[in-house]
mmCIF file of N, CA, C and O in Angstrom:
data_model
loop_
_atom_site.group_PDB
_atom_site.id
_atom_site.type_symbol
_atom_site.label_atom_id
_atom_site.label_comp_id
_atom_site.label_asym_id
_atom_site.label_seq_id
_atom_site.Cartn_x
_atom_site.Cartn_y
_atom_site.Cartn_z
ATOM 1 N N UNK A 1 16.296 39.810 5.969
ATOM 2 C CA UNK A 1 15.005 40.460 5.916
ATOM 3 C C UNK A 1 15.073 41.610 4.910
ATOM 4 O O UNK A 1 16.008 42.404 5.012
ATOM 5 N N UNK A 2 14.026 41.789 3.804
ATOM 6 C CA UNK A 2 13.442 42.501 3.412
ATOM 7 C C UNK A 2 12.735 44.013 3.674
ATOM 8 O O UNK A 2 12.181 43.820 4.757
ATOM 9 N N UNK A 3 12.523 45.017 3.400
ATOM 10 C CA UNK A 3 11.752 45.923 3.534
ATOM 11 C C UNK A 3 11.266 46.605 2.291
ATOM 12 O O UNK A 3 11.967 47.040 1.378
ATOM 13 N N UNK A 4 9.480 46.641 2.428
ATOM 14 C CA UNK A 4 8.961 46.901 1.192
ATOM 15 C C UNK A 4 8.384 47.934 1.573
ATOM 16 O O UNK A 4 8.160 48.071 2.775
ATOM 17 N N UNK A 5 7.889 49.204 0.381
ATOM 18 C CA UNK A 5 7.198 50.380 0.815
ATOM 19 C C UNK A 5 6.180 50.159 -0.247
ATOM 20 O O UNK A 5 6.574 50.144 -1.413
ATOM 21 N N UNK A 6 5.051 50.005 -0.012
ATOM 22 C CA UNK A 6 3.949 49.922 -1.362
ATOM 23 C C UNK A 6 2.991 51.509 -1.055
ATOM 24 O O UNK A 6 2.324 51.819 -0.068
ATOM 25 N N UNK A 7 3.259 52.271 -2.314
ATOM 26 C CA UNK A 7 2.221 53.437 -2.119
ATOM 27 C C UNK A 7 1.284 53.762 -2.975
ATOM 28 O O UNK A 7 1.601 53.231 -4.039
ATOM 29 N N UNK A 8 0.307 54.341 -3.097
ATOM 30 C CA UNK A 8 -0.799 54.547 -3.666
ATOM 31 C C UNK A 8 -1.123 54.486 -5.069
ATOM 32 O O UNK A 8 -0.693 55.566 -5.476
ATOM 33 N N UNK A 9 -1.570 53.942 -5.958
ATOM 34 C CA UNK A 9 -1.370 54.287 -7.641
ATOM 35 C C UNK A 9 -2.646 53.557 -8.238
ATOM 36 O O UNK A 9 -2.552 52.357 -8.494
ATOM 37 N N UNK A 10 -3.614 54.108 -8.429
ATOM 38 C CA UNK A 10 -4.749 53.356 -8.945
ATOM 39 C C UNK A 10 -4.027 52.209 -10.384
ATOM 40 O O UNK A 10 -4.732 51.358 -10.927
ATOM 41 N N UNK A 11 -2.384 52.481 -10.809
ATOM 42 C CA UNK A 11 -2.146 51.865 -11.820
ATOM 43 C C UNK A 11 -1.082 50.926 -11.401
ATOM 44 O O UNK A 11 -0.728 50.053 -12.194
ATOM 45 N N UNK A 12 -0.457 51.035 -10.061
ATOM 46 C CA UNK A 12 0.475 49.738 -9.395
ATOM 47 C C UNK A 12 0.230 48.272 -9.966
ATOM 48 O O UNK A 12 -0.773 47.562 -9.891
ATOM 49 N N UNK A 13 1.043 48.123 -10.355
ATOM 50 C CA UNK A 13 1.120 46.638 -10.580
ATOM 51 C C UNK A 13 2.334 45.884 -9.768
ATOM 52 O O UNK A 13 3.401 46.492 -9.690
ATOM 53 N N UNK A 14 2.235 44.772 -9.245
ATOM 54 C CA UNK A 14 2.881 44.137 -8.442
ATOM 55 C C UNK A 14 4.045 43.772 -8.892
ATOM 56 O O UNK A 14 4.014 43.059 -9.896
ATOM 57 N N UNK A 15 5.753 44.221 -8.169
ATOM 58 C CA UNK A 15 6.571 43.982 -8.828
ATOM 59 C C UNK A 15 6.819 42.435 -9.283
ATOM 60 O O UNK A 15 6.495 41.369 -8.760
ATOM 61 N N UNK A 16 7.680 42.827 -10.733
ATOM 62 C CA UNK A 16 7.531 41.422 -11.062
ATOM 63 C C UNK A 16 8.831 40.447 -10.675
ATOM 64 O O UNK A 16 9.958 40.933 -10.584
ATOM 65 N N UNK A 17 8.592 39.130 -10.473
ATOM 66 C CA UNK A 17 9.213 38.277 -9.755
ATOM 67 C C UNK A 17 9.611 38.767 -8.244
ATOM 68 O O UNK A 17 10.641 38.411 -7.671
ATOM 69 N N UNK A 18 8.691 39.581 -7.734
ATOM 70 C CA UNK A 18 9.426 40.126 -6.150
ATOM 71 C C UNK A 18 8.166 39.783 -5.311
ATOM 72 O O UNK A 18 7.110 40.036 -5.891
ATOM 73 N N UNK A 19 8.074 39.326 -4.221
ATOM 74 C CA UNK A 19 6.946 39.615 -3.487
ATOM 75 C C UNK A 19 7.613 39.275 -2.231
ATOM 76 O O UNK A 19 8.793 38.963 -2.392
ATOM 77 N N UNK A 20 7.217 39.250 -1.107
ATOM 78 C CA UNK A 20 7.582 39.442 0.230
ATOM 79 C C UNK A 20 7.416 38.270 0.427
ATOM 80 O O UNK A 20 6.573 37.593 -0.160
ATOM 81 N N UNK A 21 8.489 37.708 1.600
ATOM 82 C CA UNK A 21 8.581 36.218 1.708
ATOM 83 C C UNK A 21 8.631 36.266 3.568
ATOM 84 O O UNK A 21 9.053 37.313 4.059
ATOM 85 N N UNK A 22 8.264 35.299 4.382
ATOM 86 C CA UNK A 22 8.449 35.259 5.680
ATOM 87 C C UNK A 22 9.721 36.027 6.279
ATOM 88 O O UNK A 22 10.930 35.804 6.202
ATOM 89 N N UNK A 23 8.906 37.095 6.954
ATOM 90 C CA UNK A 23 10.291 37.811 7.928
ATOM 91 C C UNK A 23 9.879 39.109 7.053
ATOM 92 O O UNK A 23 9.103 39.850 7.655
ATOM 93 N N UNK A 24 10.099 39.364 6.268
ATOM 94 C CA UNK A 24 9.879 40.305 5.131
ATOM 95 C C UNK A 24 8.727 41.254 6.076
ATOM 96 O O UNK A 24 7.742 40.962 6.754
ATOM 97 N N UNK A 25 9.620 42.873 5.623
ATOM 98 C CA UNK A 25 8.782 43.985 6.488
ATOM 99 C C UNK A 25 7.747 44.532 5.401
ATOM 100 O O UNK A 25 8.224 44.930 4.338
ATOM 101 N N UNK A 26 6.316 44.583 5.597
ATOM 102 C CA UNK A 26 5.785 45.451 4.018
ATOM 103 C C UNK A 26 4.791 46.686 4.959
ATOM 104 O O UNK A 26 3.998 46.451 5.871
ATOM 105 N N UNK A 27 5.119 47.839 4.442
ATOM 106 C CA UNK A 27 4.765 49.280 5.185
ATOM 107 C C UNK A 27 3.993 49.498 4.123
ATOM 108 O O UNK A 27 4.470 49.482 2.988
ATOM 109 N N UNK A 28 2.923 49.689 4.321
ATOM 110 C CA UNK A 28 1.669 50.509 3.012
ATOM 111 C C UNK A 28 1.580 51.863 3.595
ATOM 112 O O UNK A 28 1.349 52.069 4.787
ATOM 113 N N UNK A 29 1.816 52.970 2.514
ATOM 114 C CA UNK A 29 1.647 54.124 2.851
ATOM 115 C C UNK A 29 0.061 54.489 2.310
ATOM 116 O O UNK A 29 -0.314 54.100 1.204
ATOM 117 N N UNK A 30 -0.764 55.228 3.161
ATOM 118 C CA UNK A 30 -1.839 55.199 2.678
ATOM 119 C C UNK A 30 -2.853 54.505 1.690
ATOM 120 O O UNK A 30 -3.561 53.801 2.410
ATOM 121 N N UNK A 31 -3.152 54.407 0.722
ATOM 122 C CA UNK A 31 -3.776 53.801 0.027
ATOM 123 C C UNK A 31 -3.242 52.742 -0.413
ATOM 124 O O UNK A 31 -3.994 51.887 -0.882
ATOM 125 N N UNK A 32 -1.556 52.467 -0.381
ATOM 126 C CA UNK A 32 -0.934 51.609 -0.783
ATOM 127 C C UNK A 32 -1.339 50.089 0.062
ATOM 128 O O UNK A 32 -0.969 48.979 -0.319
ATOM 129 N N UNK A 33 -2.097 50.337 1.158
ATOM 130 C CA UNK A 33 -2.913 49.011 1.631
ATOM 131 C C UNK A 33 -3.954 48.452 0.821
ATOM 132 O O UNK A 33 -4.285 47.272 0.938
ATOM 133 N N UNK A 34 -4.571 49.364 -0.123
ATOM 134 C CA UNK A 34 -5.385 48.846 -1.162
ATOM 135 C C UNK A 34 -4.751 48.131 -1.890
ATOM 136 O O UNK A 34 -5.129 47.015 -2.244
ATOM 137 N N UNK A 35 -3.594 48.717 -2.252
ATOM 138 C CA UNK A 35 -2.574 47.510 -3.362
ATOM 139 C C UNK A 35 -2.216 46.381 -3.007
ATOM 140 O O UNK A 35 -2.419 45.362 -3.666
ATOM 141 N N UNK A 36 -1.491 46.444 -1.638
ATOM 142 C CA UNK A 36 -1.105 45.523 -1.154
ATOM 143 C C UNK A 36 -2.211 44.055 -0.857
ATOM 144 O O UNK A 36 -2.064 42.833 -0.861
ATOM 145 N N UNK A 37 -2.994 44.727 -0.691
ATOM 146 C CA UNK A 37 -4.612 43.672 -0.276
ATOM 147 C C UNK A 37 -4.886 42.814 -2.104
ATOM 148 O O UNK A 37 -4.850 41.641 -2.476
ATOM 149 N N UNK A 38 -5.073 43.765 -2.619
ATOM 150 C CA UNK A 38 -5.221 43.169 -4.104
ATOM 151 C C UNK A 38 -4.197 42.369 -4.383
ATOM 152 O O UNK A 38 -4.436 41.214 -4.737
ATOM 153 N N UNK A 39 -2.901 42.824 -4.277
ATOM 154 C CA UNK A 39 -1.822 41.386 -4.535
ATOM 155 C C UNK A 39 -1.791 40.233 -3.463
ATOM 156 O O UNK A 39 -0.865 39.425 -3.541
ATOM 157 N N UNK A 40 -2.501 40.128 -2.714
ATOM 158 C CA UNK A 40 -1.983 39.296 -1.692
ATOM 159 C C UNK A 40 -0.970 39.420 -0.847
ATOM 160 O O UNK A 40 -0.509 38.308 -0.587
ATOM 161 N N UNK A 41 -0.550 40.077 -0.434
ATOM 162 C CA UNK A 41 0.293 40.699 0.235
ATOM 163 C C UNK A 41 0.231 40.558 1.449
ATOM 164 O O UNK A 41 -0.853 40.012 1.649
ATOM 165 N N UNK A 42 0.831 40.748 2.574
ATOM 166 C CA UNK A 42 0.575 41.057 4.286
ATOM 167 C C UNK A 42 1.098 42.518 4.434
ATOM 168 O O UNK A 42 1.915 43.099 3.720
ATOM 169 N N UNK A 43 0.531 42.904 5.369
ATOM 170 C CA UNK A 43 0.890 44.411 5.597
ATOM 171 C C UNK A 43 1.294 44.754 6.859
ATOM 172 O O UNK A 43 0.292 44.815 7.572
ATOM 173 N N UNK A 44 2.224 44.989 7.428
ATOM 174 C CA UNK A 44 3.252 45.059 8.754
ATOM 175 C C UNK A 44 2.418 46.354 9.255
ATOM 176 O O UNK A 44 1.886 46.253 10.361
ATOM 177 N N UNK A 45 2.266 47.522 8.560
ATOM 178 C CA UNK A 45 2.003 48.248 8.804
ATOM 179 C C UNK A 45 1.543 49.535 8.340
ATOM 180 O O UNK A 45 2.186 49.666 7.299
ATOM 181 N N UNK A 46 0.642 50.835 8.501
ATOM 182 C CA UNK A 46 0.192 51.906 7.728
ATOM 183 C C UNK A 46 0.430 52.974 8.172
ATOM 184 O O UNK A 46 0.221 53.245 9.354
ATOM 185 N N UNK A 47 0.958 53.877 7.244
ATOM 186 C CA UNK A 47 1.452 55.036 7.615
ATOM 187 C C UNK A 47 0.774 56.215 6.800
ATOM 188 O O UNK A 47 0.721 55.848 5.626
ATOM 189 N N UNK A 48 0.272 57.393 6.935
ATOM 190 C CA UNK A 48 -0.241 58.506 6.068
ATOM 191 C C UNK A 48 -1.480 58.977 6.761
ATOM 192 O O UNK A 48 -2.058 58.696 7.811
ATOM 193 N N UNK A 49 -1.659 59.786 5.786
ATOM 194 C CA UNK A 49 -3.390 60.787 6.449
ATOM 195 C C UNK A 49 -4.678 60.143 6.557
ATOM 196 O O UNK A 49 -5.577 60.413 7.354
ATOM 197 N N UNK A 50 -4.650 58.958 5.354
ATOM 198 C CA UNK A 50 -5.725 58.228 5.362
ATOM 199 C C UNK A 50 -7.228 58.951 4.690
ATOM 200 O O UNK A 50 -8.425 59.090 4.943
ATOM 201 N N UNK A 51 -6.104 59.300 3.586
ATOM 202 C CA UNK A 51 -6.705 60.415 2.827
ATOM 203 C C UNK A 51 -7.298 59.312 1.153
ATOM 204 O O UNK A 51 -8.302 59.532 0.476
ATOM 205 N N UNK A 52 -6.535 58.496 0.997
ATOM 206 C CA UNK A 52 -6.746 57.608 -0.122
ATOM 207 C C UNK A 52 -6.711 55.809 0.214
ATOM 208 O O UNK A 52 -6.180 55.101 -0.641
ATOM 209 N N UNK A 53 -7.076 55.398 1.001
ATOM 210 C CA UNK A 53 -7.115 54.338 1.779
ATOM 211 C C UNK A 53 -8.677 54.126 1.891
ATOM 212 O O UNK A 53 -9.411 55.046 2.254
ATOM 213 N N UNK A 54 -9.191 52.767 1.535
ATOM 214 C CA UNK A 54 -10.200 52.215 1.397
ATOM 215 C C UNK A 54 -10.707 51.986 2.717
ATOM 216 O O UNK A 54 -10.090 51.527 3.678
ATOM 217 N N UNK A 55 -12.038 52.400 2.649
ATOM 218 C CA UNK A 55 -12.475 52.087 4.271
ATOM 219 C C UNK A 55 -12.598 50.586 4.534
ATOM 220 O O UNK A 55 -11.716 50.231 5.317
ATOM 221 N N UNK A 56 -13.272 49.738 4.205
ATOM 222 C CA UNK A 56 -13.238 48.481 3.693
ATOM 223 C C UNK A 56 -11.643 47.660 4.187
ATOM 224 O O UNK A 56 -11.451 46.788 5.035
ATOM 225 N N UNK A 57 -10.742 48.316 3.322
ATOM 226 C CA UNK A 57 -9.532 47.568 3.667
ATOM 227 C C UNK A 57 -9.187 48.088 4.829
ATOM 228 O O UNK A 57 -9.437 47.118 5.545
ATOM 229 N N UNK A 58 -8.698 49.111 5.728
ATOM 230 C CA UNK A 58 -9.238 49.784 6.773
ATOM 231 C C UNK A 58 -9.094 48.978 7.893
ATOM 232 O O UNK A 58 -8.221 48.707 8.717
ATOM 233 N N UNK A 59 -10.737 48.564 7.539
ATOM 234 C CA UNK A 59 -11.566 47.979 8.602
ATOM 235 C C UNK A 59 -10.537 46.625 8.873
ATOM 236 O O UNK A 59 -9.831 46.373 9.850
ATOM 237 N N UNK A 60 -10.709 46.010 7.845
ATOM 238 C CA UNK A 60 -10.043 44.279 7.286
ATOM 239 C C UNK A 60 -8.773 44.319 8.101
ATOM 240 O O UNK A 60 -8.456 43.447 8.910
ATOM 241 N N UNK A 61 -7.904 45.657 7.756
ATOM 242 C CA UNK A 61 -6.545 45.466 8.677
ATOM 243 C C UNK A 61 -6.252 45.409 9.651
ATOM 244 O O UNK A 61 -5.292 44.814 10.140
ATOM 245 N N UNK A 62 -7.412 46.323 10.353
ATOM 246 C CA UNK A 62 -7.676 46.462 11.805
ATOM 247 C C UNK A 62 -7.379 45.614 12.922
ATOM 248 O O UNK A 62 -6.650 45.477 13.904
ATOM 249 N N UNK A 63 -8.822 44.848 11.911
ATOM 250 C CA UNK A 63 -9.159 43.449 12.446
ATOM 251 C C UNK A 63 -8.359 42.534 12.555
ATOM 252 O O UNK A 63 -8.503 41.553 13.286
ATOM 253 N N UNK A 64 -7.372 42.781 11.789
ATOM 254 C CA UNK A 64 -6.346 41.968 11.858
ATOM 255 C C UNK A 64 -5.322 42.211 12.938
ATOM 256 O O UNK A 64 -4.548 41.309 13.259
ATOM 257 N N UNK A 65 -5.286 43.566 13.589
ATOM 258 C CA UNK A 65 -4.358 44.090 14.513
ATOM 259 C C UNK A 65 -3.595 44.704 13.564
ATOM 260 O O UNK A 65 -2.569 45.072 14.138
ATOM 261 N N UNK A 66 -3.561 44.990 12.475
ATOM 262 C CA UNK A 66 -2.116 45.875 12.231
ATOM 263 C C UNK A 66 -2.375 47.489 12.409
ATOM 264 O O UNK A 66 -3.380 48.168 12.204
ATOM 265 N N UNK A 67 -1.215 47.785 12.819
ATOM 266 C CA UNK A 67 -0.942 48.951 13.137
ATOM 267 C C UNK A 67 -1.162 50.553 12.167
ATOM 268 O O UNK A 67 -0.535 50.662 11.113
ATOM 269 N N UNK A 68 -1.738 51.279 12.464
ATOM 270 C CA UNK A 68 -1.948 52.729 11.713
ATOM 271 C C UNK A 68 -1.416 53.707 11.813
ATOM 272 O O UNK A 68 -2.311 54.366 12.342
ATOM 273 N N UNK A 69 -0.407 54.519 11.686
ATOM 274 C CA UNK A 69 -0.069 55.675 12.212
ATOM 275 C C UNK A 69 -0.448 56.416 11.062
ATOM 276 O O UNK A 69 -0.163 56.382 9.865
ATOM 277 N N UNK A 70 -1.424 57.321 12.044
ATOM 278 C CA UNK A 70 -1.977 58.546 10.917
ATOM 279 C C UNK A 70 -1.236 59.870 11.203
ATOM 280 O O UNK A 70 -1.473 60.869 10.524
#
């Protein structure tokens, strides 16, 4: 298993040849759930103030059950 930290960067680009594969942990720190959503990504989980984090994606993760710690 893997562990990924994706964080905030209106200029992130998705590493290249890497992406998270089954089992694989991916932690979005605040806004970094915006990134993660744009690459296709899954998101284990969110961590931060929720200060730069899309309400929209937010909502979407929620719904999904994943977890927030603000």
């Amino acid at each position: 298993m893997r562990a990924f930290t994706v964080a905030s960067s209106p200029q992130s680009l998705p590493p290249a040849r890497l992406r998270p594969h089954a089992g694989d942990l991916v932690l979005a720190a605040d806004g970094g759930a915006n990134r993660c959503l744009a690459w296709g990504w899954p998101v284990d989980a969110v961590g931060g103030d929720m200060d730069s984090g899309d309400a929209a994606v937010r909502c979407q993760l929620e719904a999904q059950g994943t977890p927030f710690v603000v």
